[in-house]
mmCIF file of C-alpha atoms and ligand atoms in Angstrom:
data_model
loop_
_atom_site.group_PDB
_atom_site.id
_atom_site.type_symbol
_atom_site.label_atom_id
_atom_site.label_comp_id
_atom_site.label_asym_id
_atom_site.label_seq_id
_atom_site.Cartn_x
_atom_site.Cartn_y
_atom_site.Cartn_z
ATOM 1 C CA MET A 109 2.228 34.502 -8.249
ATOM 2 C CA THR A 110 2.932 32.643 -5.025
ATOM 3 C CA ASP A 111 -0.108 31.007 -3.518
ATOM 4 C CA ARG A 112 -0.066 32.376 0.023
ATOM 5 C CA THR A 113 -3.214 30.565 1.052
ATOM 6 C CA SER A 114 -1.916 27.036 1.136
ATOM 7 C CA ILE A 115 1.013 25.042 2.444
ATOM 8 C CA SER A 116 3.567 23.900 -0.146
ATOM 9 C CA GLN A 117 2.654 21.591 -3.003
ATOM 10 C CA ARG A 118 5.536 19.380 -1.882
ATOM 11 C CA ALA A 119 3.990 18.880 1.555
ATOM 12 C CA ILE A 120 0.524 18.337 0.085
ATOM 13 C CA ALA A 121 1.867 15.662 -2.239
ATOM 14 C CA VAL A 122 3.406 13.479 0.496
ATOM 15 C CA ALA A 123 1.239 10.492 1.345
ATOM 16 C CA PRO A 124 1.172 9.656 5.057
ATOM 17 C CA SER A 125 2.887 6.364 5.914
ATOM 18 C CA ALA A 126 0.166 3.733 5.450
ATOM 19 C CA THR A 127 1.921 1.296 7.744
ATOM 20 C CA LEU A 128 2.210 3.821 10.583
ATOM 21 C CA ALA A 129 -1.424 4.846 9.986
ATOM 22 C CA ILE A 130 -2.614 1.238 10.416
ATOM 23 C CA THR A 131 -0.459 0.794 13.511
ATOM 24 C CA ASN A 132 -1.832 4.002 15.029
ATOM 25 C CA LYS A 133 -5.424 3.081 14.202
ATOM 26 C CA ALA A 134 -4.950 -0.310 15.854
ATOM 27 C CA ALA A 135 -3.442 1.371 18.944
ATOM 28 C CA GLN A 136 -6.354 3.811 19.104
ATOM 29 C CA LEU A 137 -8.966 1.037 18.887
ATOM 30 C CA ARG A 138 -7.073 -0.890 21.557
ATOM 31 C CA ALA A 139 -7.127 2.180 23.810
ATOM 32 C CA GLU A 140 -10.917 2.243 23.317
ATOM 33 C CA GLY A 141 -11.014 -1.271 24.722
ATOM 34 C CA LYS A 142 -11.276 -3.242 21.457
ATOM 35 C CA PRO A 143 -9.267 -6.490 21.414
ATOM 36 C CA VAL A 144 -7.306 -5.536 18.291
ATOM 37 C CA ILE A 145 -4.540 -7.755 16.939
ATOM 38 C CA GLY A 146 -2.180 -5.742 14.757
ATOM 39 C CA PHE A 147 -0.231 -7.286 11.885
ATOM 40 C CA GLY A 148 0.762 -3.831 10.692
ATOM 41 C CA ALA A 149 3.880 -2.920 12.617
ATOM 42 C CA GLY A 150 7.269 -3.540 11.109
ATOM 43 C CA GLU A 151 8.972 -3.928 14.430
ATOM 44 C CA PRO A 152 10.147 -6.703 16.718
ATOM 45 C CA ASP A 153 8.043 -7.220 19.847
ATOM 46 C CA PHE A 154 11.143 -7.939 21.986
ATOM 47 C CA PRO A 155 12.768 -5.424 24.319
ATOM 48 C CA THR A 156 16.200 -4.150 23.292
ATOM 49 C CA PRO A 157 18.899 -6.492 24.725
ATOM 50 C CA ALA A 158 19.941 -5.421 28.252
ATOM 51 C CA ALA A 159 23.624 -4.726 27.504
ATOM 52 C CA ILE A 160 22.592 -2.185 24.863
ATOM 53 C CA VAL A 161 20.190 -0.439 27.220
ATOM 54 C CA GLU A 162 22.932 -0.401 29.867
ATOM 55 C CA ALA A 163 25.371 1.313 27.476
ATOM 56 C CA ALA A 164 22.767 4.032 26.962
ATOM 57 C CA VAL A 165 22.329 4.491 30.716
ATOM 58 C CA VAL A 166 26.091 4.937 31.109
ATOM 59 C CA ALA A 167 26.160 7.407 28.191
ATOM 60 C CA ALA A 168 23.292 9.410 29.654
ATOM 61 C CA ARG A 169 25.368 9.990 32.807
ATOM 62 C CA ASN A 170 28.411 11.170 30.832
ATOM 63 C CA PRO A 171 28.363 14.952 30.340
ATOM 64 C CA SER A 172 30.057 14.610 26.952
ATOM 65 C CA SER A 173 26.778 13.076 25.724
ATOM 66 C CA HIS A 174 24.996 16.255 26.733
ATOM 67 C CA ARG A 175 26.607 18.313 23.977
ATOM 68 C CA TYR A 176 26.421 18.516 20.178
ATOM 69 C CA SER A 177 28.627 15.979 18.432
ATOM 70 C CA PRO A 178 29.870 15.653 14.805
ATOM 71 C CA ALA A 179 27.083 15.694 12.193
ATOM 72 C CA ALA A 180 28.330 12.515 10.499
ATOM 73 C CA GLY A 181 28.166 10.585 13.773
ATOM 74 C CA LEU A 182 30.355 9.764 16.758
ATOM 75 C CA PRO A 183 33.793 8.768 15.397
ATOM 76 C CA ALA A 184 33.764 5.577 17.484
ATOM 77 C CA LEU A 185 30.426 4.550 15.967
ATOM 78 C CA ARG A 186 31.521 5.301 12.385
ATOM 79 C CA ASP A 187 34.619 3.154 13.009
ATOM 80 C CA ALA A 188 32.495 0.400 14.506
ATOM 81 C CA VAL A 189 30.041 0.435 11.597
ATOM 82 C CA ALA A 190 32.952 0.082 9.146
ATOM 83 C CA THR A 191 34.271 -2.887 11.185
ATOM 84 C CA LYS A 192 30.797 -4.420 11.453
ATOM 85 C CA THR A 193 30.307 -4.065 7.708
ATOM 86 C CA MET A 194 33.479 -6.079 7.158
ATOM 87 C CA ARG A 195 32.346 -8.662 9.726
ATOM 88 C CA ASP A 196 28.827 -9.143 8.332
ATOM 89 C CA SER A 197 29.163 -8.236 4.628
ATOM 90 C CA SER A 198 32.901 -8.664 3.855
ATOM 91 C CA TYR A 199 32.655 -5.124 2.470
ATOM 92 C CA ASP A 200 35.779 -3.084 3.102
ATOM 93 C CA VAL A 201 34.809 0.547 3.798
ATOM 94 C CA ARG A 202 36.529 3.437 5.507
ATOM 95 C CA PRO A 203 34.864 5.154 8.485
ATOM 96 C CA ASP A 204 34.648 8.414 6.515
ATOM 97 C CA GLN A 205 32.305 6.675 4.057
ATOM 98 C CA VAL A 206 29.821 6.100 6.925
ATOM 99 C CA VAL A 207 27.190 8.670 7.969
ATOM 100 C CA ILE A 208 25.116 7.942 11.082
ATOM 101 C CA THR A 209 21.448 8.907 10.610
ATOM 102 C CA ASN A 210 18.182 9.076 12.534
ATOM 103 C CA GLY A 211 17.184 5.557 11.581
ATOM 104 C CA GLY A 212 17.511 3.802 8.253
ATOM 105 C CA LYS A 213 14.593 5.935 7.123
ATOM 106 C CA GLN A 214 16.652 9.110 7.257
ATOM 107 C CA ALA A 215 19.459 7.311 5.411
ATOM 108 C CA VAL A 216 16.974 6.583 2.595
ATOM 109 C CA TYR A 217 15.875 10.213 2.577
ATOM 110 C CA LEU A 218 19.459 11.519 2.520
ATOM 111 C CA ALA A 219 20.520 9.090 -0.210
ATOM 112 C CA CYS A 220 17.750 10.501 -2.417
ATOM 113 C CA GLN A 221 18.643 14.089 -1.536
ATOM 114 C CA VAL A 222 22.291 13.467 -2.329
ATOM 115 C CA LEU A 223 21.844 11.572 -5.585
ATOM 116 C CA LEU A 224 18.776 13.019 -7.295
ATOM 117 C CA ASP A 225 18.139 16.176 -9.273
ATOM 118 C CA PRO A 226 14.614 17.239 -10.281
ATOM 119 C CA GLY A 227 13.269 15.003 -13.025
ATOM 120 C CA ASP A 228 15.734 12.165 -12.451
ATOM 121 C CA GLU A 229 14.064 8.785 -12.757
ATOM 122 C CA VAL A 230 14.367 6.093 -10.117
ATOM 123 C CA LEU A 231 13.648 2.448 -10.880
ATOM 124 C CA LEU A 232 11.693 0.903 -8.035
ATOM 125 C CA PRO A 233 10.747 -2.772 -8.071
ATOM 126 C CA ALA A 234 7.208 -3.195 -6.717
ATOM 127 C CA PRO A 235 5.746 -4.224 -4.308
ATOM 128 C CA TYR A 236 7.853 -1.584 -2.562
ATOM 129 C CA TRP A 237 8.282 -0.224 0.949
ATOM 130 C CA VAL A 238 6.050 2.838 1.355
ATOM 131 C CA THR A 239 8.828 5.294 2.169
ATOM 132 C CA TYR A 240 10.860 4.904 -1.038
ATOM 133 C CA PRO A 241 8.576 6.729 -3.500
ATOM 134 C CA GLU A 242 7.983 9.543 -1.026
ATOM 135 C CA ALA A 243 11.708 10.015 -0.394
ATOM 136 C CA VAL A 244 12.265 10.074 -4.165
ATOM 137 C CA ALA A 245 9.483 12.643 -4.650
ATOM 138 C CA LEU A 246 10.817 14.860 -1.860
ATOM 139 C CA ALA A 247 14.085 15.039 -3.790
ATOM 140 C CA GLY A 248 12.229 15.974 -6.991
ATOM 141 C CA GLY A 249 12.790 12.543 -8.508
ATOM 142 C CA VAL A 250 10.290 10.518 -10.509
ATOM 143 C CA THR A 251 9.597 6.960 -9.416
ATOM 144 C CA VAL A 252 9.295 4.354 -12.169
ATOM 145 C CA PRO A 253 7.710 1.298 -10.524
ATOM 146 C CA ILE A 254 8.470 -2.131 -11.974
ATOM 147 C CA MET A 255 5.872 -4.725 -11.015
ATOM 148 C CA THR A 256 7.032 -8.139 -9.847
ATOM 149 C CA ASP A 257 4.910 -11.064 -8.725
ATOM 150 C CA GLU A 258 4.955 -14.650 -7.509
ATOM 151 C CA SER A 259 6.285 -15.920 -10.862
ATOM 152 C CA THR A 260 9.754 -14.607 -9.988
ATOM 153 C CA ASN A 261 9.298 -14.810 -6.237
ATOM 154 C CA PHE A 262 8.890 -11.008 -6.243
ATOM 155 C CA THR A 263 12.382 -10.401 -7.617
ATOM 156 C CA VAL A 264 13.041 -8.017 -10.497
ATOM 157 C CA THR A 265 14.709 -9.316 -13.667
ATOM 158 C CA VAL A 266 17.289 -7.675 -15.910
ATOM 159 C CA GLU A 267 14.763 -7.856 -18.775
ATOM 160 C CA GLN A 268 12.329 -5.776 -16.730
ATOM 161 C CA LEU A 269 15.065 -3.266 -15.906
ATOM 162 C CA ASP A 270 15.944 -3.058 -19.606
ATOM 163 C CA ALA A 271 12.328 -2.286 -20.446
ATOM 164 C CA ALA A 272 12.090 0.486 -17.822
ATOM 165 C CA VAL A 273 15.422 2.296 -18.225
ATOM 166 C CA THR A 274 15.558 5.639 -20.046
ATOM 167 C CA ASP A 275 18.263 8.241 -20.502
ATOM 168 C CA ARG A 276 16.835 9.985 -17.410
ATOM 169 C CA THR A 277 17.371 6.992 -15.133
ATOM 170 C CA LYS A 278 19.704 7.943 -12.305
ATOM 171 C CA MET A 279 19.149 5.338 -9.639
ATOM 172 C CA LEU A 280 17.757 1.911 -8.818
ATOM 173 C CA ILE A 281 16.384 1.097 -5.379
ATOM 174 C CA PHE A 282 17.183 -2.429 -4.279
ATOM 175 C CA VAL A 283 16.207 -4.229 -1.065
ATOM 176 C CA SER A 284 16.981 -7.788 -0.063
ATOM 177 C CA PRO A 285 15.594 -9.197 2.196
ATOM 178 C CA SER A 286 12.568 -7.236 1.098
ATOM 179 C CA ASN A 287 9.934 -5.313 2.939
ATOM 180 C CA PRO A 288 7.076 -6.015 2.095
ATOM 181 C CA THR A 289 7.482 -9.350 0.264
ATOM 182 C CA GLY A 290 10.165 -11.150 2.280
ATOM 183 C CA ALA A 291 11.980 -11.950 -0.988
ATOM 184 C CA VAL A 292 15.725 -12.653 -0.741
ATOM 185 C CA TYR A 293 17.743 -12.398 -3.952
ATOM 186 C CA THR A 294 20.331 -15.078 -4.684
ATOM 187 C CA LYS A 295 23.976 -14.152 -5.154
ATOM 188 C CA GLU A 296 23.605 -14.661 -8.916
ATOM 189 C CA GLN A 297 20.535 -12.441 -9.110
ATOM 190 C CA ILE A 298 22.315 -9.692 -7.175
ATOM 191 C CA ALA A 299 25.328 -9.972 -9.484
ATOM 192 C CA ASP A 300 23.040 -9.662 -12.530
ATOM 193 C CA VAL A 301 21.214 -6.581 -11.221
ATOM 194 C CA ALA A 302 24.415 -4.885 -10.028
ATOM 195 C CA GLY A 303 26.233 -5.702 -13.267
ATOM 196 C CA TRP A 304 23.335 -4.272 -15.253
ATOM 197 C CA ALA A 305 23.407 -1.004 -13.265
ATOM 198 C CA ALA A 306 27.206 -0.701 -13.238
ATOM 199 C CA ALA A 307 27.391 -1.176 -17.019
ATOM 200 C CA ARG A 308 25.054 1.814 -17.443
ATOM 201 C CA GLY A 309 26.513 4.011 -14.686
ATOM 202 C CA ILE A 310 23.251 3.887 -12.753
ATOM 203 C CA TRP A 311 23.450 4.379 -9.007
ATOM 204 C CA VAL A 312 22.023 1.756 -6.674
ATOM 205 C CA MET A 313 20.664 2.416 -3.221
ATOM 206 C CA THR A 314 20.738 -0.986 -1.558
ATOM 207 C CA ASP A 315 18.797 -1.346 1.687
ATOM 208 C CA GLU A 316 20.325 -4.032 3.899
ATOM 209 C CA ILE A 317 18.377 -3.388 7.087
ATOM 210 C CA TYR A 318 17.064 -6.991 7.245
ATOM 211 C CA GLU A 319 20.499 -8.592 6.660
ATOM 212 C CA HIS A 320 20.331 -10.811 9.751
ATOM 213 C CA LEU A 321 16.744 -11.966 9.213
ATOM 214 C CA VAL A 322 16.873 -14.789 6.672
ATOM 215 C CA TYR A 323 15.271 -18.230 6.963
ATOM 216 C CA GLY A 324 15.610 -21.727 5.575
ATOM 217 C CA ASP A 325 18.147 -21.935 2.741
ATOM 218 C CA ALA A 326 18.167 -18.197 2.034
ATOM 219 C CA VAL A 327 21.505 -16.405 2.454
ATOM 220 C CA PHE A 328 22.004 -12.652 2.683
ATOM 221 C CA HIS A 329 24.552 -11.134 0.269
ATOM 222 C CA SER A 330 25.630 -7.517 0.218
ATOM 223 C CA MET A 331 25.505 -6.053 -3.288
ATOM 224 C CA PRO A 332 28.878 -4.236 -3.364
ATOM 225 C CA THR A 333 30.613 -7.402 -2.125
ATOM 226 C CA VAL A 334 28.999 -9.606 -4.751
ATOM 227 C CA ALA A 335 29.642 -6.994 -7.456
ATOM 228 C CA PRO A 336 32.582 -4.725 -6.509
ATOM 229 C CA GLU A 337 32.170 -2.858 -9.812
ATOM 230 C CA ILE A 338 29.085 -1.115 -8.382
ATOM 231 C CA ALA A 339 30.863 0.161 -5.230
ATOM 232 C CA ASP A 340 31.601 3.655 -6.560
ATOM 233 C CA ARG A 341 27.928 4.103 -7.525
ATOM 234 C CA CYS A 342 26.410 2.377 -4.527
ATOM 235 C CA VAL A 343 24.872 3.679 -1.308
ATOM 236 C CA VAL A 344 24.186 1.067 1.365
ATOM 237 C CA VAL A 345 21.406 1.759 3.887
ATOM 238 C CA ASN A 346 21.376 -0.085 7.199
ATOM 239 C CA GLY A 347 20.616 0.371 10.888
ATOM 240 C CA VAL A 348 20.117 -1.248 14.273
ATOM 241 C CA ALA A 349 16.294 -1.167 14.346
ATOM 242 C CA LYS A 350 15.427 -4.630 13.081
ATOM 243 C CA THR A 351 18.447 -6.699 14.132
ATOM 244 C CA TYR A 352 18.550 -5.540 17.752
ATOM 245 C CA ALA A 353 14.888 -4.679 18.394
ATOM 246 C CA MET A 354 15.780 -0.975 18.486
ATOM 247 C CA THR A 355 13.099 0.669 16.330
ATOM 248 C CA GLY A 356 12.448 3.397 18.905
ATOM 249 C CA TRP A 357 16.101 4.391 19.328
ATOM 250 C CA ARG A 358 16.358 5.847 15.807
ATOM 251 C CA VAL A 359 19.865 4.962 14.667
ATOM 252 C CA GLY A 360 20.797 3.933 11.146
ATOM 253 C CA TRP A 361 23.508 4.785 8.669
ATOM 254 C CA LEU A 362 24.431 5.069 5.050
ATOM 255 C CA ILE A 363 27.692 4.016 3.458
ATOM 256 C CA GLY A 364 28.690 5.519 0.148
ATOM 257 C CA PRO A 365 31.496 6.872 -1.954
ATOM 258 C CA ILE A 366 33.213 9.702 -0.123
ATOM 259 C CA GLU A 367 31.521 12.521 -2.091
ATOM 260 C CA ALA A 368 28.090 11.056 -1.365
ATOM 261 C CA ALA A 369 28.931 10.661 2.345
ATOM 262 C CA LYS A 370 30.155 14.259 2.484
ATOM 263 C CA GLY A 371 27.015 15.504 0.729
ATOM 264 C CA ALA A 372 24.797 13.615 3.177
ATOM 265 C CA THR A 373 26.780 15.079 6.096
ATOM 266 C CA ARG A 374 26.350 18.619 4.783
ATOM 267 C CA ILE A 375 22.594 18.149 4.485
ATOM 268 C CA GLN A 376 22.347 16.484 7.871
ATOM 269 C CA SER A 377 24.343 19.306 9.491
ATOM 270 C CA HIS A 378 21.479 21.671 8.682
ATOM 271 C CA LEU A 379 18.647 19.193 9.057
ATOM 272 C CA SER A 380 19.240 17.569 12.434
ATOM 273 C CA SER A 381 22.900 18.175 13.411
ATOM 274 C CA ASN A 382 23.900 14.935 15.115
ATOM 275 C CA VAL A 383 21.887 11.855 16.006
ATOM 276 C CA ASN A 384 21.090 11.638 19.751
ATOM 277 C CA ASN A 385 24.405 10.753 21.470
ATOM 278 C CA ILE A 386 22.787 8.355 23.927
ATOM 279 C CA ALA A 387 21.167 6.401 21.124
ATOM 280 C CA GLN A 388 24.503 6.382 19.280
ATOM 281 C CA ALA A 389 26.185 4.915 22.382
ATOM 282 C CA ALA A 390 23.530 2.198 22.443
ATOM 283 C CA ALA A 391 24.095 1.508 18.734
ATOM 284 C CA LEU A 392 27.848 1.294 19.361
ATOM 285 C CA GLU A 393 27.254 -1.439 21.936
ATOM 286 C CA ALA A 394 24.893 -3.201 19.500
ATOM 287 C CA VAL A 395 27.235 -3.295 16.510
ATOM 288 C CA THR A 396 30.344 -4.189 18.534
ATOM 289 C CA GLY A 397 28.578 -6.760 20.729
ATOM 290 C CA SER A 398 27.537 -10.316 19.970
ATOM 291 C CA LEU A 399 24.750 -11.310 17.620
ATOM 292 C CA ASP A 400 23.450 -13.955 20.043
ATOM 293 C CA ALA A 401 20.310 -12.022 20.981
ATOM 294 C CA ALA A 402 19.642 -11.305 17.292
ATOM 295 C CA HIS A 403 19.917 -15.018 16.512
ATOM 296 C CA GLU A 404 17.500 -15.866 19.332
ATOM 297 C CA MET A 405 14.967 -13.398 17.957
ATOM 298 C CA ARG A 406 15.448 -14.787 14.466
ATOM 299 C CA LEU A 407 14.516 -18.263 15.721
ATOM 300 C CA ALA A 408 11.281 -16.865 17.163
ATOM 301 C CA PHE A 409 10.490 -15.040 13.915
ATOM 302 C CA ASP A 410 11.152 -18.192 11.927
ATOM 303 C CA ARG A 411 8.737 -20.181 14.111
ATOM 304 C CA ARG A 412 6.056 -17.514 13.731
ATOM 305 C CA ARG A 413 6.709 -17.286 10.003
ATOM 306 C CA ARG A 414 5.986 -20.981 9.528
ATOM 307 C CA THR A 415 2.812 -20.773 11.619
ATOM 308 C CA MET A 416 1.623 -17.714 9.704
ATOM 309 C CA VAL A 417 2.253 -19.138 6.257
ATOM 310 C CA SER A 418 0.549 -22.428 6.999
ATOM 311 C CA MET A 419 -2.488 -20.728 8.554
ATOM 312 C CA LEU A 420 -2.778 -18.337 5.588
ATOM 313 C CA GLN A 421 -2.425 -21.170 3.108
ATOM 314 C CA SER A 422 -5.231 -23.050 4.856
ATOM 315 C CA ILE A 423 -7.707 -20.292 3.907
ATOM 316 C CA ASP A 424 -9.759 -20.917 0.795
ATOM 317 C CA GLY A 425 -9.039 -18.001 -1.570
ATOM 318 C CA VAL A 426 -5.602 -17.180 -0.153
ATOM 319 C CA THR A 427 -2.218 -18.144 -1.567
ATOM 320 C CA CYS A 428 1.019 -17.270 0.150
ATOM 321 C CA GLN A 429 4.628 -17.821 -0.785
ATOM 322 C CA ASP A 430 7.216 -18.542 1.859
ATOM 323 C CA PRO A 431 8.878 -15.284 2.886
ATOM 324 C CA GLN A 432 12.610 -16.020 2.945
ATOM 325 C CA GLY A 433 13.609 -12.973 4.964
ATOM 326 C CA ALA A 434 12.519 -9.922 6.988
ATOM 327 C CA PHE A 435 9.366 -10.481 9.065
ATOM 328 C CA TYR A 436 6.460 -10.140 6.668
ATOM 329 C CA ALA A 437 4.167 -12.482 4.784
ATOM 330 C CA PHE A 438 2.706 -11.075 1.570
ATOM 331 C CA PRO A 439 -0.305 -13.218 0.689
ATOM 332 C CA ASN A 440 -2.302 -12.917 -2.508
ATOM 333 C CA LEU A 441 -5.879 -12.222 -1.384
ATOM 334 C CA THR A 442 -7.590 -11.763 -4.743
ATOM 335 C CA GLY A 443 -9.575 -14.958 -4.097
ATOM 336 C CA LEU A 444 -11.338 -13.214 -1.194
ATOM 337 C CA LEU A 445 -12.481 -10.256 -3.262
ATOM 338 C CA GLY A 446 -16.011 -9.971 -4.631
ATOM 339 C CA ARG A 447 -17.473 -12.570 -2.297
ATOM 340 C CA PRO A 448 -19.503 -12.092 0.884
ATOM 341 C CA LEU A 449 -17.729 -11.934 4.226
ATOM 342 C CA ARG A 450 -20.327 -11.681 7.021
ATOM 343 C CA GLY A 451 -22.626 -9.971 4.576
ATOM 344 C CA LYS A 452 -20.012 -7.481 3.373
ATOM 345 C CA VAL A 453 -18.195 -7.671 0.046
ATOM 346 C CA ALA A 454 -14.659 -6.396 -0.484
ATOM 347 C CA ASP A 455 -13.916 -5.265 -4.021
ATOM 348 C CA THR A 456 -10.351 -4.304 -3.201
ATOM 349 C CA THR A 457 -7.797 -5.248 -0.575
ATOM 350 C CA LEU A 458 -8.328 -1.763 0.896
ATOM 351 C CA ASP A 459 -11.981 -2.743 1.525
ATOM 352 C CA LEU A 460 -10.877 -6.109 2.847
ATOM 353 C CA ALA A 461 -8.539 -4.528 5.401
ATOM 354 C CA ALA A 462 -11.378 -2.289 6.596
ATOM 355 C CA ILE A 463 -13.744 -5.271 6.923
ATOM 356 C CA LEU A 464 -11.167 -7.250 8.902
ATOM 357 C CA LEU A 465 -10.702 -4.351 11.289
ATOM 358 C CA ASP A 466 -14.428 -3.740 11.732
ATOM 359 C CA GLU A 467 -15.606 -7.340 11.903
ATOM 360 C CA VAL A 468 -12.833 -9.188 13.711
ATOM 361 C CA ASN A 469 -10.528 -6.478 15.080
ATOM 362 C CA VAL A 470 -7.570 -7.536 12.949
ATOM 363 C CA ALA A 471 -5.278 -4.937 11.341
ATOM 364 C CA ILE A 472 -3.393 -5.788 8.136
ATOM 365 C CA VAL A 473 -1.767 -3.437 5.623
ATOM 366 C CA PRO A 474 -3.500 -3.596 2.219
ATOM 367 C CA GLY A 475 -1.261 -4.112 -0.808
ATOM 368 C CA GLU A 476 -2.353 -0.771 -2.289
ATOM 369 C CA ALA A 477 0.110 0.866 0.142
ATOM 370 C CA PHE A 478 2.963 -1.008 -1.532
ATOM 371 C CA GLY A 479 1.841 -0.489 -5.119
ATOM 372 C CA ALA A 480 0.359 -4.003 -5.193
ATOM 373 C CA PRO A 481 -3.446 -4.171 -4.970
ATOM 374 C CA GLY A 482 -4.745 -7.690 -4.386
ATOM 375 C CA TYR A 483 -2.134 -8.490 -1.745
ATOM 376 C CA ALA A 484 -1.604 -7.528 1.880
ATOM 377 C CA ARG A 485 1.338 -7.395 4.221
ATOM 378 C CA LEU A 486 1.148 -9.152 7.564
ATOM 379 C CA SER A 487 4.029 -8.762 9.978
ATOM 380 C CA PHE A 488 4.934 -11.869 11.954
ATOM 381 C CA ALA A 489 6.940 -9.874 14.508
ATOM 382 C CA LEU A 490 4.264 -10.265 17.164
ATOM 383 C CA ALA A 491 3.774 -12.688 20.055
ATOM 384 C CA ASP A 492 2.967 -16.304 19.058
ATOM 385 C CA ASP A 493 -0.391 -16.320 20.860
ATOM 386 C CA ASP A 494 -1.508 -13.060 19.288
ATOM 387 C CA LEU A 495 -0.416 -14.266 15.875
ATOM 388 C CA VAL A 496 -2.441 -17.474 16.149
ATOM 389 C CA GLU A 497 -5.446 -15.641 17.605
ATOM 390 C CA GLY A 498 -5.420 -12.968 14.880
ATOM 391 C CA LEU A 499 -5.016 -15.418 12.016
ATOM 392 C CA GLY A 500 -7.654 -17.665 13.576
ATOM 393 C CA ARG A 501 -10.096 -14.757 13.410
ATOM 394 C CA ILE A 502 -9.406 -14.339 9.679
ATOM 395 C CA VAL A 503 -9.835 -18.088 9.137
ATOM 396 C CA ASP A 504 -13.189 -18.005 10.974
ATOM 397 C CA LEU A 505 -14.418 -14.910 9.157
ATOM 398 C CA VAL A 506 -13.732 -16.406 5.744
ATOM 399 C CA ALA A 507 -15.249 -19.769 6.747
ATOM 400 C CA SER A 508 -18.431 -18.048 8.006
ATOM 401 C CA ARG A 509 -19.021 -16.141 4.719
HETATM 402 N N1 PMP B 665 14.274 0.030 5.188
HETATM 403 C C1 PMP B 665 13.293 -0.865 5.235
HETATM 404 C C2 PMP B 665 13.146 -1.807 4.091
HETATM 405 C C3 PMP B 665 12.417 -0.907 6.323
HETATM 406 O O1 PMP B 665 11.442 -1.812 6.361
HETATM 407 C C4 PMP B 665 12.579 0.027 7.364
HETATM 408 C C5 PMP B 665 11.627 0.054 8.556
HETATM 409 N N2 PMP B 665 10.313 -0.201 8.279
HETATM 410 C C6 PMP B 665 13.631 0.932 7.273
HETATM 411 C C7 PMP B 665 14.464 0.920 6.177
HETATM 412 C C8 PMP B 665 13.891 2.011 8.293
HETATM 413 O O2 PMP B 665 14.049 1.585 9.571
HETATM 414 P P1 PMP B 665 14.436 2.601 10.715
HETATM 415 O O3 PMP B 665 14.222 3.984 10.227
HETATM 416 O O4 PMP B 665 13.549 2.243 11.852
HETATM 417 O O5 PMP B 665 15.899 2.349 11.001
#
């Protein structure tokens, strides 16, 4: 019999976003007057470039923005995303393969809704972004995490995929550059993974939201360009949030085979109708305009990245690989566990994050949130002074014992 006393099991099973929770906690403590430095947020600290904001102002004054618009997105924006995808990824797609969504996050959700039936297994290299397993679960899918570590620079190997695949495997989730590890797969690695999936008819959802944020020798490659054989089983997720400092505008998109795009549009038509027209106008300006502002921001992130990694590496008990993309460092903190820190002992990185917040007002996201206890994610998308101050507090805390 139906249990009328409780909300649905599906809703009960969803874990709240750990990264948003840390960001909110830091904001709350700050509002209480505590000098909190937050390494939690996955968002640029820059304002959205002025020309993009201006396009939104113009759109807000245009009465056609005040009405419903097509569920799959404004035709001009779908066209522009197809053109932009050719420009940045050399991937030739038609506008009717593009569906505009409320952020990349909704594109992830829709991709899972469109591709998964209950019980379908999804291969998910770990450490993983917190939203993926929840989006899989909401579609009735079963996440099969595959642990990676420093020995492969946090990239998954074909041998690991072979060991995890079953006859229920429907999809692989792939992200490069990666949140949370900053790993960037080489062209050869992408070809291997895509070839492996294509040979087995397994779908790939490839998340390219950090495409413009790569550092040093790392180069971004789009999976369906490197391996065209995967294109008819591939859904690309992308958006304007990270490249153009537009996290609050909520515009992303998915690109897939036509049936997948149509399925996503049908679901979206009942879920949210269209994405806010004013935000879509802003996104249109972003994807058709120059990448100069994005390149400027990338230079700042790169500078902060180098400062962060060297400060983390200077701490006894911490090791940290160079993140090659995105804006996160993912240090191994196991050397700090089980030893006194101002009289307190952290047995897990969850404990450690709590101690850092209590003792030195520094917010980090413990690795547990990403399926990787022993590590933590620190965003370097914050002002240089704050970054140095916050890391300095961790250095001092560990030195003081
Ligand atoms: N994919 C990845 C890997 C991300 O890190 C994020 C943001 N944290 C997103 C997608 C979604 O971004 P948004 O919904 O803001 O477009």
